Tab-separated table of C-alpha atoms in Angstrom:
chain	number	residue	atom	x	y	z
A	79	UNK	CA	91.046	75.057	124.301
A	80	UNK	CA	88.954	77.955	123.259
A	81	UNK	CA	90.007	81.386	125.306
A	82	UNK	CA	87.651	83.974	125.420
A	83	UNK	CA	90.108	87.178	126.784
A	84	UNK	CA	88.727	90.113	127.945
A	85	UNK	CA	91.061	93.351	127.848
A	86	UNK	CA	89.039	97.277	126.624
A	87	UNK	CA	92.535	98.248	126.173
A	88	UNK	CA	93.992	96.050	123.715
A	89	UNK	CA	96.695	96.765	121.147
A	90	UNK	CA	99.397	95.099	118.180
A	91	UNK	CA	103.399	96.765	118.667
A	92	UNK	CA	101.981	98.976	115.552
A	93	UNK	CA	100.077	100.910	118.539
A	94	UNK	CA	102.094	103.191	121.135
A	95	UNK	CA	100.794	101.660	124.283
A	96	UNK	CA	101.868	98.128	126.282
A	97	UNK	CA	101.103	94.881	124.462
A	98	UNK	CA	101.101	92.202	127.224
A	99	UNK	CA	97.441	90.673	125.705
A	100	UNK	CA	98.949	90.904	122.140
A	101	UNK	CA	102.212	89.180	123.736
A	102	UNK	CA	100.103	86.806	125.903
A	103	UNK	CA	97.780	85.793	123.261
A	104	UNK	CA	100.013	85.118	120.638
A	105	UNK	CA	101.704	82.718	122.966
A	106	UNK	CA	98.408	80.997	123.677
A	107	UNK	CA	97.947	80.326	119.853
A	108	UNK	CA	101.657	78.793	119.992
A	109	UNK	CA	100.330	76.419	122.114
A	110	UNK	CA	97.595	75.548	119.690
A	111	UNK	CA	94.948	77.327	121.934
A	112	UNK	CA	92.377	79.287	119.828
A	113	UNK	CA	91.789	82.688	121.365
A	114	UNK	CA	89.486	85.505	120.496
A	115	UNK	CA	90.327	89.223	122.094
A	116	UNK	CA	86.839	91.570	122.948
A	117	UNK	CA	88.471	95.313	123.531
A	118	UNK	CA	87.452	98.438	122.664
A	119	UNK	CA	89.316	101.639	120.736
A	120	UNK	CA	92.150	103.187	122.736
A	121	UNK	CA	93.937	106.514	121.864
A	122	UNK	CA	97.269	105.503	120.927
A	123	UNK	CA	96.181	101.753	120.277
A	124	UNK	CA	96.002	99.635	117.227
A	125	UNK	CA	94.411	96.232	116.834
A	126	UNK	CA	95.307	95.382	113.573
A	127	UNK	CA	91.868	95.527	112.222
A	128	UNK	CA	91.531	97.853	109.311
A	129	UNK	CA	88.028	97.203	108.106
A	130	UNK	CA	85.133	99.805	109.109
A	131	UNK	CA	82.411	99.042	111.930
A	132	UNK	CA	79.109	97.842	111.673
A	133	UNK	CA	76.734	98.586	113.787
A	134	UNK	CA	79.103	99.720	116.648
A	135	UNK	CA	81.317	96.786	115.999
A	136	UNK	CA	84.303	95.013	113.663
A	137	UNK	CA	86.032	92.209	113.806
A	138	UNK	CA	88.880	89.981	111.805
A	139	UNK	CA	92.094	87.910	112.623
A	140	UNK	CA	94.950	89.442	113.548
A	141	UNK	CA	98.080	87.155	113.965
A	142	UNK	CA	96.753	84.464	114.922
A	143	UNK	CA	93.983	85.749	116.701
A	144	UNK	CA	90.375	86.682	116.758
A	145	UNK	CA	89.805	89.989	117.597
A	146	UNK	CA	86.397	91.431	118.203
A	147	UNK	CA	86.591	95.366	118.748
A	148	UNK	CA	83.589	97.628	119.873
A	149	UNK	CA	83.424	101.321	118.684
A	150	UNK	CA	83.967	102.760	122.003
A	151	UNK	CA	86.800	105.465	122.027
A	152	UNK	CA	88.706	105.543	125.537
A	153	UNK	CA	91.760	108.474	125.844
A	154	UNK	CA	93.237	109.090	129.692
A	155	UNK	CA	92.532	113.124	128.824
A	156	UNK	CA	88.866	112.297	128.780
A	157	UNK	CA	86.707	113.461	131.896
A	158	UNK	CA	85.982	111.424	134.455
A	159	UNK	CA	82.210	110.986	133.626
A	160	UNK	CA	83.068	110.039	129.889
A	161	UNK	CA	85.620	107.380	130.983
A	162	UNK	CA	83.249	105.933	133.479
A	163	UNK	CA	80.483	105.658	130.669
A	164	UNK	CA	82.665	104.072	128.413
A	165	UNK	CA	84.206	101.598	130.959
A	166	UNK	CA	80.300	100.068	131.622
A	167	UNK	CA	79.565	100.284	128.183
A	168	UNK	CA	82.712	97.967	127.438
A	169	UNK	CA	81.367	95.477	130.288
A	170	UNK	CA	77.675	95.188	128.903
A	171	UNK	CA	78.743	94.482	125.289
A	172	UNK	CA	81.218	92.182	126.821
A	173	UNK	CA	78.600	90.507	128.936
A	174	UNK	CA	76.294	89.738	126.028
A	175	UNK	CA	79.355	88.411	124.493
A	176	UNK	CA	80.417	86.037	127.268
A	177	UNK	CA	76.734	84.687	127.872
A	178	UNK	CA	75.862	83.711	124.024
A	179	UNK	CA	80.202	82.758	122.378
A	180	UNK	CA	81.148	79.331	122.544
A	181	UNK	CA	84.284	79.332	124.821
A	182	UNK	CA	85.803	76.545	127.299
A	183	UNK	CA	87.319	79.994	129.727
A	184	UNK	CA	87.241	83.112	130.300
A	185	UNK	CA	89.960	85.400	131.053
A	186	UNK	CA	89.622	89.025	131.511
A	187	UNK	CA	92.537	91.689	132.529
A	188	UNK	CA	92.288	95.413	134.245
A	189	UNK	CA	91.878	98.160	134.071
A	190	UNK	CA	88.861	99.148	134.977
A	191	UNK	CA	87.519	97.091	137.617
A	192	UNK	CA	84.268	96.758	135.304
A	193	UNK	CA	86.725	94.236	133.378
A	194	UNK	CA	85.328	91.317	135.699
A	195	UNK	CA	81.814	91.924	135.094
A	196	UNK	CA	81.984	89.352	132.034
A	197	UNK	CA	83.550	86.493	134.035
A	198	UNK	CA	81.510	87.171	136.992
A	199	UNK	CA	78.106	86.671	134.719
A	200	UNK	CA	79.807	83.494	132.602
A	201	UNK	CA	81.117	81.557	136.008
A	202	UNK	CA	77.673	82.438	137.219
A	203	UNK	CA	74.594	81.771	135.046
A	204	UNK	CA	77.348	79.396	132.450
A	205	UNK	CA	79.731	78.031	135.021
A	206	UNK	CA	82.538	78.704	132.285
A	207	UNK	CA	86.264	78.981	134.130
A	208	UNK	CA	87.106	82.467	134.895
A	209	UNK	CA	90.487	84.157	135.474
A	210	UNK	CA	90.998	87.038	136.346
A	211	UNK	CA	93.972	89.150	135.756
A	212	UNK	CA	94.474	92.142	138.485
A	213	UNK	CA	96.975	95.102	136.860
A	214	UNK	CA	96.038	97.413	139.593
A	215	UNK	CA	94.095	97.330	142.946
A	216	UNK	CA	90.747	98.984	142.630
A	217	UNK	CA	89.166	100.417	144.242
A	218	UNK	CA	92.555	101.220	146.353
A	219	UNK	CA	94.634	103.187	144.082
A	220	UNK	CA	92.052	105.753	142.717
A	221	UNK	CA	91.104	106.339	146.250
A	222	UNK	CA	94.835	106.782	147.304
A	223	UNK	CA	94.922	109.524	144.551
A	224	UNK	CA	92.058	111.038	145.556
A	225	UNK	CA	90.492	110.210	142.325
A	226	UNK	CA	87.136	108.861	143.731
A	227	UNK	CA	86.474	110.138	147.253
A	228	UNK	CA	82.154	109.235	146.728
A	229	UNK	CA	81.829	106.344	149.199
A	230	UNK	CA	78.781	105.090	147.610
A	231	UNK	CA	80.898	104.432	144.345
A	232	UNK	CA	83.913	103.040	146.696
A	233	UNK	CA	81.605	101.132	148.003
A	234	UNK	CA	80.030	99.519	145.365
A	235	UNK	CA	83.477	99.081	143.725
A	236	UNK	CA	84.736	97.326	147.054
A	237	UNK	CA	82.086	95.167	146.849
A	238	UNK	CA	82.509	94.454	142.637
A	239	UNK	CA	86.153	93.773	144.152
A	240	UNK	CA	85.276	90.802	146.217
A	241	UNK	CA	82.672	89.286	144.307
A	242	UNK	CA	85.598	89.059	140.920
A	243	UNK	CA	88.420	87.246	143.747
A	244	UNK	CA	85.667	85.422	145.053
A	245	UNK	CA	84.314	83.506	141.748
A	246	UNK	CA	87.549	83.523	139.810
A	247	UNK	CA	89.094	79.864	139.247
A	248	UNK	CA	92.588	81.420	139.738
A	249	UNK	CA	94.391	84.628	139.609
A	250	UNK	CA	96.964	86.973	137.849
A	251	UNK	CA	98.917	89.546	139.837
A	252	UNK	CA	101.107	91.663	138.093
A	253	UNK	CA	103.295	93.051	141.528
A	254	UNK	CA	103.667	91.794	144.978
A	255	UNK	CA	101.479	94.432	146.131
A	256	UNK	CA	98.889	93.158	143.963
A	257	UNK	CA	98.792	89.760	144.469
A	258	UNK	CA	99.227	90.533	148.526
A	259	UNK	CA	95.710	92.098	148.201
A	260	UNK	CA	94.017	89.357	146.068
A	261	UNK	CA	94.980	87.512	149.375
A	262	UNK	CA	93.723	89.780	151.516
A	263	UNK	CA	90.455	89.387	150.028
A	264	UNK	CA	90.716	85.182	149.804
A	265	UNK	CA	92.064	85.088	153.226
A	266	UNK	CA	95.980	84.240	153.471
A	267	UNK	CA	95.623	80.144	152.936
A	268	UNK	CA	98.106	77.938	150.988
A	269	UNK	CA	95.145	77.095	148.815
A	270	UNK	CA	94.140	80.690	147.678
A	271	UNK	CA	98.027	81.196	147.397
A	272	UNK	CA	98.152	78.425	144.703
A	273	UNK	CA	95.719	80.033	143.154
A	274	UNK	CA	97.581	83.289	142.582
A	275	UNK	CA	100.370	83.631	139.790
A	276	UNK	CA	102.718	86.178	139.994
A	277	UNK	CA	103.459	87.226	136.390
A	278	UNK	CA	104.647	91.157	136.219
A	279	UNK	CA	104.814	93.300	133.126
A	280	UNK	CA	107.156	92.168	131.287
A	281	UNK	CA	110.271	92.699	128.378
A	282	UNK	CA	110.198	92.900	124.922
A	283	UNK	CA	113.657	92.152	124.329
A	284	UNK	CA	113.596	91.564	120.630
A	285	UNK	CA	111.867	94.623	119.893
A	286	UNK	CA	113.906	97.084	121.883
A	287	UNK	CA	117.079	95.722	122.112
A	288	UNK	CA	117.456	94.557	118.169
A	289	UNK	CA	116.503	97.985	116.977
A	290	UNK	CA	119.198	98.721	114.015
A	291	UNK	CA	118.647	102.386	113.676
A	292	UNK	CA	118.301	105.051	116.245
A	293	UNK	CA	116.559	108.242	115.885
A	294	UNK	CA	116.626	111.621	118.088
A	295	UNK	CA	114.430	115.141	117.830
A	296	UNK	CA	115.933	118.230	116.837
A	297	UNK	CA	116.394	119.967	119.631
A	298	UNK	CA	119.183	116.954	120.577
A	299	UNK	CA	122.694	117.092	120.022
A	300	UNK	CA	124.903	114.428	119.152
A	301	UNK	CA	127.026	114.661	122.436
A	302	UNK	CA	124.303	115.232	124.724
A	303	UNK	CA	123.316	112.695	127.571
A	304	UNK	CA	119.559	111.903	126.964
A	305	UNK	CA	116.543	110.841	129.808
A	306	UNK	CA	113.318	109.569	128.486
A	307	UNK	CA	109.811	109.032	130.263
A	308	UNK	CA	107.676	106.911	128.110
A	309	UNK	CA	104.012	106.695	129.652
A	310	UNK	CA	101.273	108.533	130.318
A	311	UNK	CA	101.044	112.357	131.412
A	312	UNK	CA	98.872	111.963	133.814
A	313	UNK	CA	97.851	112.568	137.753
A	314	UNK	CA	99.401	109.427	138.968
A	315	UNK	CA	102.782	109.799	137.205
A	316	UNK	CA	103.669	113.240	138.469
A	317	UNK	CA	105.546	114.682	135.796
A	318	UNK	CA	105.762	118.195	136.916
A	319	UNK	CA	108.811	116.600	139.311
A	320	UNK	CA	110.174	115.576	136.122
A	321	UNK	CA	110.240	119.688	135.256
A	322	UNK	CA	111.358	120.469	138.959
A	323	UNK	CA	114.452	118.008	137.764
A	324	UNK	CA	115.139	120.032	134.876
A	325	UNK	CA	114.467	123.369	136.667
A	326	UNK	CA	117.660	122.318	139.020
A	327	UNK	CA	119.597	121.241	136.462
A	328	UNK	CA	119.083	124.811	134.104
A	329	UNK	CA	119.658	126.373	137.743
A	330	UNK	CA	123.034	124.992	137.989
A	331	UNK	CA	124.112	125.342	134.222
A	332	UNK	CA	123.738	121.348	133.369
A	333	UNK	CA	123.458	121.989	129.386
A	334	UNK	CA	124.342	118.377	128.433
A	335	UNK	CA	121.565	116.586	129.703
A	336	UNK	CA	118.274	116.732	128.064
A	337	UNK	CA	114.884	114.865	129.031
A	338	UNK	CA	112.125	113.536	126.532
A	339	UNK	CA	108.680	113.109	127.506
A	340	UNK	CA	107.390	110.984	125.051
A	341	UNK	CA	103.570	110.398	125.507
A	342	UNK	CA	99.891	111.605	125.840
A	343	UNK	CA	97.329	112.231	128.823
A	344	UNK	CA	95.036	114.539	130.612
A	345	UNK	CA	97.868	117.068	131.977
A	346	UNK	CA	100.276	117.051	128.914
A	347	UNK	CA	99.393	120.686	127.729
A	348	UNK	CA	99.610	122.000	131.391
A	349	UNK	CA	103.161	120.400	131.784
A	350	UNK	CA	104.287	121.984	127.861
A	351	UNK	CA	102.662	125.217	128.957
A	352	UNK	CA	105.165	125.030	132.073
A	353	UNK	CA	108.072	124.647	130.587
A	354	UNK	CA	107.643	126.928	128.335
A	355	UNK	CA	106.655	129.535	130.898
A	356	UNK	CA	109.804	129.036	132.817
A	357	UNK	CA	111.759	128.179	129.637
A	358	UNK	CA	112.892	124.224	129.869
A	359	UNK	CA	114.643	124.372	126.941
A	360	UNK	CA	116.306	120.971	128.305
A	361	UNK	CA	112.413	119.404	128.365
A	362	UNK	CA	111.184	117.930	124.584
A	363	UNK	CA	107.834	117.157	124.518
A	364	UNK	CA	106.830	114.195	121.887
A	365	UNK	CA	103.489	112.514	120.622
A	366	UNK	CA	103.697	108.653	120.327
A	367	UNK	CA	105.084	106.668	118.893
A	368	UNK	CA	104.422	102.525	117.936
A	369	UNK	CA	107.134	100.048	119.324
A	370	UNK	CA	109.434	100.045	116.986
A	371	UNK	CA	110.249	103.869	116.619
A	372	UNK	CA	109.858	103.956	120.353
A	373	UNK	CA	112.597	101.625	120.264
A	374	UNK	CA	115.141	103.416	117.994
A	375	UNK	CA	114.235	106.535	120.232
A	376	UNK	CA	115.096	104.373	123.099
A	377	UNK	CA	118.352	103.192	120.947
A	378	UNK	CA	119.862	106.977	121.394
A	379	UNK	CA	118.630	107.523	125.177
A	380	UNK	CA	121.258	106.905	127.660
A	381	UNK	CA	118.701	106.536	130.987
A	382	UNK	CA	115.055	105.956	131.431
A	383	UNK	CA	112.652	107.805	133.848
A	384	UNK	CA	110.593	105.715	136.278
A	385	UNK	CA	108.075	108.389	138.047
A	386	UNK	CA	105.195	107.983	140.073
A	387	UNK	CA	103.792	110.195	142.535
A	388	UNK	CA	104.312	109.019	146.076
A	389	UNK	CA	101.929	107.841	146.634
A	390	UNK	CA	102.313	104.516	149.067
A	391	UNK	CA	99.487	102.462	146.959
A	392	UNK	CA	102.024	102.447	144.615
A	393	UNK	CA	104.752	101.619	145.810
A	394	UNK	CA	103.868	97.560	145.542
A	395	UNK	CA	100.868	97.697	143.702
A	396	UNK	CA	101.939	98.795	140.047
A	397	UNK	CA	103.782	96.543	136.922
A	398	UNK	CA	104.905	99.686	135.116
A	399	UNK	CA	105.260	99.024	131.445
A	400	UNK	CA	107.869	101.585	130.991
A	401	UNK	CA	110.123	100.498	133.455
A	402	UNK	CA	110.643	96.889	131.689
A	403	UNK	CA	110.932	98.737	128.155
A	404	UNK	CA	113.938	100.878	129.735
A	405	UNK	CA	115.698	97.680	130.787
A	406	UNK	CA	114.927	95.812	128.026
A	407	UNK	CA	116.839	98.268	125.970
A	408	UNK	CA	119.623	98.666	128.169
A	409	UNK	CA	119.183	101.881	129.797
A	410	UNK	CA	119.804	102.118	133.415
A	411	UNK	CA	117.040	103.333	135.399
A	412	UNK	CA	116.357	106.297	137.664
A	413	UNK	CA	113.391	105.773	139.789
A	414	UNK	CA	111.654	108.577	142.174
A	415	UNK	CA	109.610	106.582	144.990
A	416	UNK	CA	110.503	103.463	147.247
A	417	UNK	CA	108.614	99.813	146.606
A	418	UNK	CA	109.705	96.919	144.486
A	419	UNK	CA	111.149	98.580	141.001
A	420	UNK	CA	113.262	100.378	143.086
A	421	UNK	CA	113.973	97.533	145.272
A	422	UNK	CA	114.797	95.764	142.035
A	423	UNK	CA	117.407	98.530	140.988
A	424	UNK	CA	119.112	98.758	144.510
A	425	UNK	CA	120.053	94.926	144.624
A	426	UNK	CA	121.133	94.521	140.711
A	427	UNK	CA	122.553	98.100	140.161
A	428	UNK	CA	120.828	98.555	137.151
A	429	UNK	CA	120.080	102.320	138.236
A	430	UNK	CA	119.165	104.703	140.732
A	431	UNK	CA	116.665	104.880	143.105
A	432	UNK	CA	116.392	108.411	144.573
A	433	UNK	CA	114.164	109.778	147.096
A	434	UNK	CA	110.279	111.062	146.353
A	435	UNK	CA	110.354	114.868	146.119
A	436	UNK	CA	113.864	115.304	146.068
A	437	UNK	CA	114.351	117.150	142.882
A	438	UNK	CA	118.132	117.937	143.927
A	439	UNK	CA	119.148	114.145	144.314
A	440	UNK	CA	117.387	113.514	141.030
A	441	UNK	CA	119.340	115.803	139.035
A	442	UNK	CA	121.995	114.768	140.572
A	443	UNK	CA	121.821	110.941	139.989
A	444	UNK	CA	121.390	112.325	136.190
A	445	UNK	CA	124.287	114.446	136.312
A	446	UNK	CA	126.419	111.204	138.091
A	447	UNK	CA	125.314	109.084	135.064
A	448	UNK	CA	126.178	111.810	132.360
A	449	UNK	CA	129.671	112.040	134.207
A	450	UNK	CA	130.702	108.665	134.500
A	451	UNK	CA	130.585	106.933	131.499
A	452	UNK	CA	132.010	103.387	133.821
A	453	UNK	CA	129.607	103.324	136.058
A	454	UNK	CA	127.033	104.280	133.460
A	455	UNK	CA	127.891	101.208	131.294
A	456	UNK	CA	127.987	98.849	134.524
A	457	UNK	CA	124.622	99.417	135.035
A	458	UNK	CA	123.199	99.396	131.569
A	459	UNK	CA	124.606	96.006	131.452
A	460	UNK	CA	122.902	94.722	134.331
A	461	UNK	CA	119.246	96.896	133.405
A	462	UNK	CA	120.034	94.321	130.042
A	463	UNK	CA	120.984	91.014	132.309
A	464	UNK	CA	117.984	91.359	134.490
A	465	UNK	CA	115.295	92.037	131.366
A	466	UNK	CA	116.907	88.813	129.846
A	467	UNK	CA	117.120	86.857	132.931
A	468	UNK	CA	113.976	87.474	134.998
A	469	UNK	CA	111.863	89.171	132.918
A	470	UNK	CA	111.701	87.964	129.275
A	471	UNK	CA	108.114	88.028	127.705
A	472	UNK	CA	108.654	84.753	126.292
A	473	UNK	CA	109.448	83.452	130.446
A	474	UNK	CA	106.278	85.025	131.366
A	475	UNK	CA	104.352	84.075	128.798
A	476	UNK	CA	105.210	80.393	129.902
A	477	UNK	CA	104.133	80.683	133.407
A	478	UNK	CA	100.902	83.040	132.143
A	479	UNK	CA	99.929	79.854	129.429
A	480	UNK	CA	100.470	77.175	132.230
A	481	UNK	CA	98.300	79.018	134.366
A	482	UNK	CA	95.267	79.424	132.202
A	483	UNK	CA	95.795	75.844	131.130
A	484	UNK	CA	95.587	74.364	135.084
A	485	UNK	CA	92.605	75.966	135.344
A	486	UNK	CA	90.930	74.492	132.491
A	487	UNK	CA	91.982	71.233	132.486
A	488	UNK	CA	90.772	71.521	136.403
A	489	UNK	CA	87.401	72.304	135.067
A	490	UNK	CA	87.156	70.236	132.172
């Protein structure tokens, strides 16, 4: 079968962002699929393709796989306006490249919602099989943050929305709250059920929990008990509760515990100028990193950060990336809004789930953990257990391989 996959995003573990299509392709060419990936140029992302464009394009084969990458440079600190542009420029070259490429399906993946565009154009004016792969509900969550408030684009987005469930074959979800929408939209029947596969983010377990070597910044002692974030600094992730955290715990003369933020996005400098304003000096700000140094950083952390604003969109309707990497490298989790992660946490104790915009009880779940070194290694083993039990990429990339394969033997 030849798989034409859609994602602008795209990346190899030499990148610093998630690698589900890498992950989900390579498991396609296992199966003796042939695959070529369209994406674009990401900030932080790396496709393995070394050669320099032509014309606004390069291409070559990376693992396995046949990557096609357009010249268009995406970063979440870019404005609005310039994301937008680049979003529909991704979707037109990726149109002409679904109606002319020899292919037997399409499969395209969010974000942006604009992702669909080239399966909506194949399944109509080529009838070629089209899933579609939902990693977010638009245009729901940007309107929950506030992000678009124009009803004319909401609109138009609501309506792009219904037209991609509509003509797609079948159906990814990565969370509950996902794939309860895509039903929404089909209407609730055991049919359009069927349809929809359930396949969250999921755990690289031999990258982050075989890492040999472990590696820490400066301003870390040996002794001291270490919280990462991992992700994006942006709107949706709410970091400046992160620095409330570490306000309380200065406040109360916590020196042992320290907290990494480890990424990039639109409202890093704002949260380093911050802390430095009110001196964090228990806050360490770091660029980053690719997989495998994220995973020795991991190595040394003792607890991973799962923060979102609250926000309720999100409490179903997100598959966070970072949140699988924390338990695939054994690091309990503390978690700052109610939904499924932290539904997940509660019922296999692999963390703590504390209340949204409660910076007290978050400091103190951190200052529990640091304390009791018992409890702390109960839960890291069970973060570990569920990754390896329920969450494995290779399980997921099973269920995501059977999935495309239904639909096109269905259609063949």
């Amino acid at each position: 079968m030849r798989i034409l996959y859609f994602h602008q995003h795209f990346s190899t573990p030499k990148g610093a962002t998630g690698i589900r299509s890498y992950e989900m392709a390579k498991a396609l060419v296992a199966k003796g699929h042939q695959v070529t990936m369209v994406c674009g140029s990401y900030k932080g992302g790396n496709t393995g393709i070394a050669v320099p464009f032509s014309n606004g394009k390069r291409q070559g084969l990376v693992d396995g796989i046949e990557v096609i990458e357009f010249e268009l440079d995406y970063a979440n600190e870019q404005s609005f306006l310039k994301r937008t542009t680049t979003f529909l420029s991704f979707a037109f070259k990726s149109i002409k490249v679904a109606l002319t490429a020899k292919y037997d399906l399409l499969f395209a993946t969010t974000t942006p919602l604009t992702a669909a565009l080239p399966g909506i154009f194949a399944k109509i004016l080529r009838r070629k099989p089209f899933v579609f792969e939902v990693r977010d509900l638009w245009p729901e969550l940007p309107k929950a943050m506030g992000v678009i408030s124009n009803p004319i684009i909401l609109a138009a987005m609501g309506a792009l929305e219904w037209i991609a469930y509509k003509l797609a074959d079948a159906h990814i979800a990565l969370s509950p709250g996902i794939e309860q929408g895509i039903v929404r939209h089909l209407s609730a029947t055991y049919q359009s059920r069927n349809d929809i596969a359930l396949i969250p983010n999921g755990c690289d377990i031999d990258i982050f929990s075989q890492a040999e070597a472990h590696w820490q910044p400066e301003q870390i002692e040996n002794d001291d008990f270490v919280a990462i974030f991992s992700g994006t600094h942006g709107i949706a992730n709410n970091l400046n509760s992160v620095l409330d955290v570490a306000a309380k715990l200065k406040i109360n003369d916590i020196k042992q515990v320290k907290i990494i933020l480890i990424g990039q996005g639109k409202l890093k400098e704002q949260l380093k100028a911050r802390a430095e304003n009110e001196h964090l000096d228990n806050v360490i700000f770091l660029e980053p990193v690719n997989k495998q140094k994220l995973a020795q950083l991991m190595k040394r952390a003792d607890v991973g950060l799962q923060v979102l604003a609250d926000i309720p969109a999100f409490y179903y309707g997100t598959s966070p990336n970072k949140f699988f990497d924390y338990i695939s490298a054994s690091l309990p989790v503390i978690n700052n809004y109610p939904g499924w992660v932290a539904d997940l946490i509660n019922s296999h104790h692999c963390g703590i789930a504390v209340k949204a915009n409660d910076p007290e009880s978050f400091a103190q779940a951190l200052i529990t953990l640091s304390e009791d070194r018992v409890l702390h290694k109960k839960m890291s083993d069970n973060a570990f257990t569920l990754a390896s039990a329920q969450f494995s990429r290779s399980l997921l990339a099973e269920k995501f391989v059977a999935q495309l394969e239904k639909v096109a033997y269905k259609n063949a």
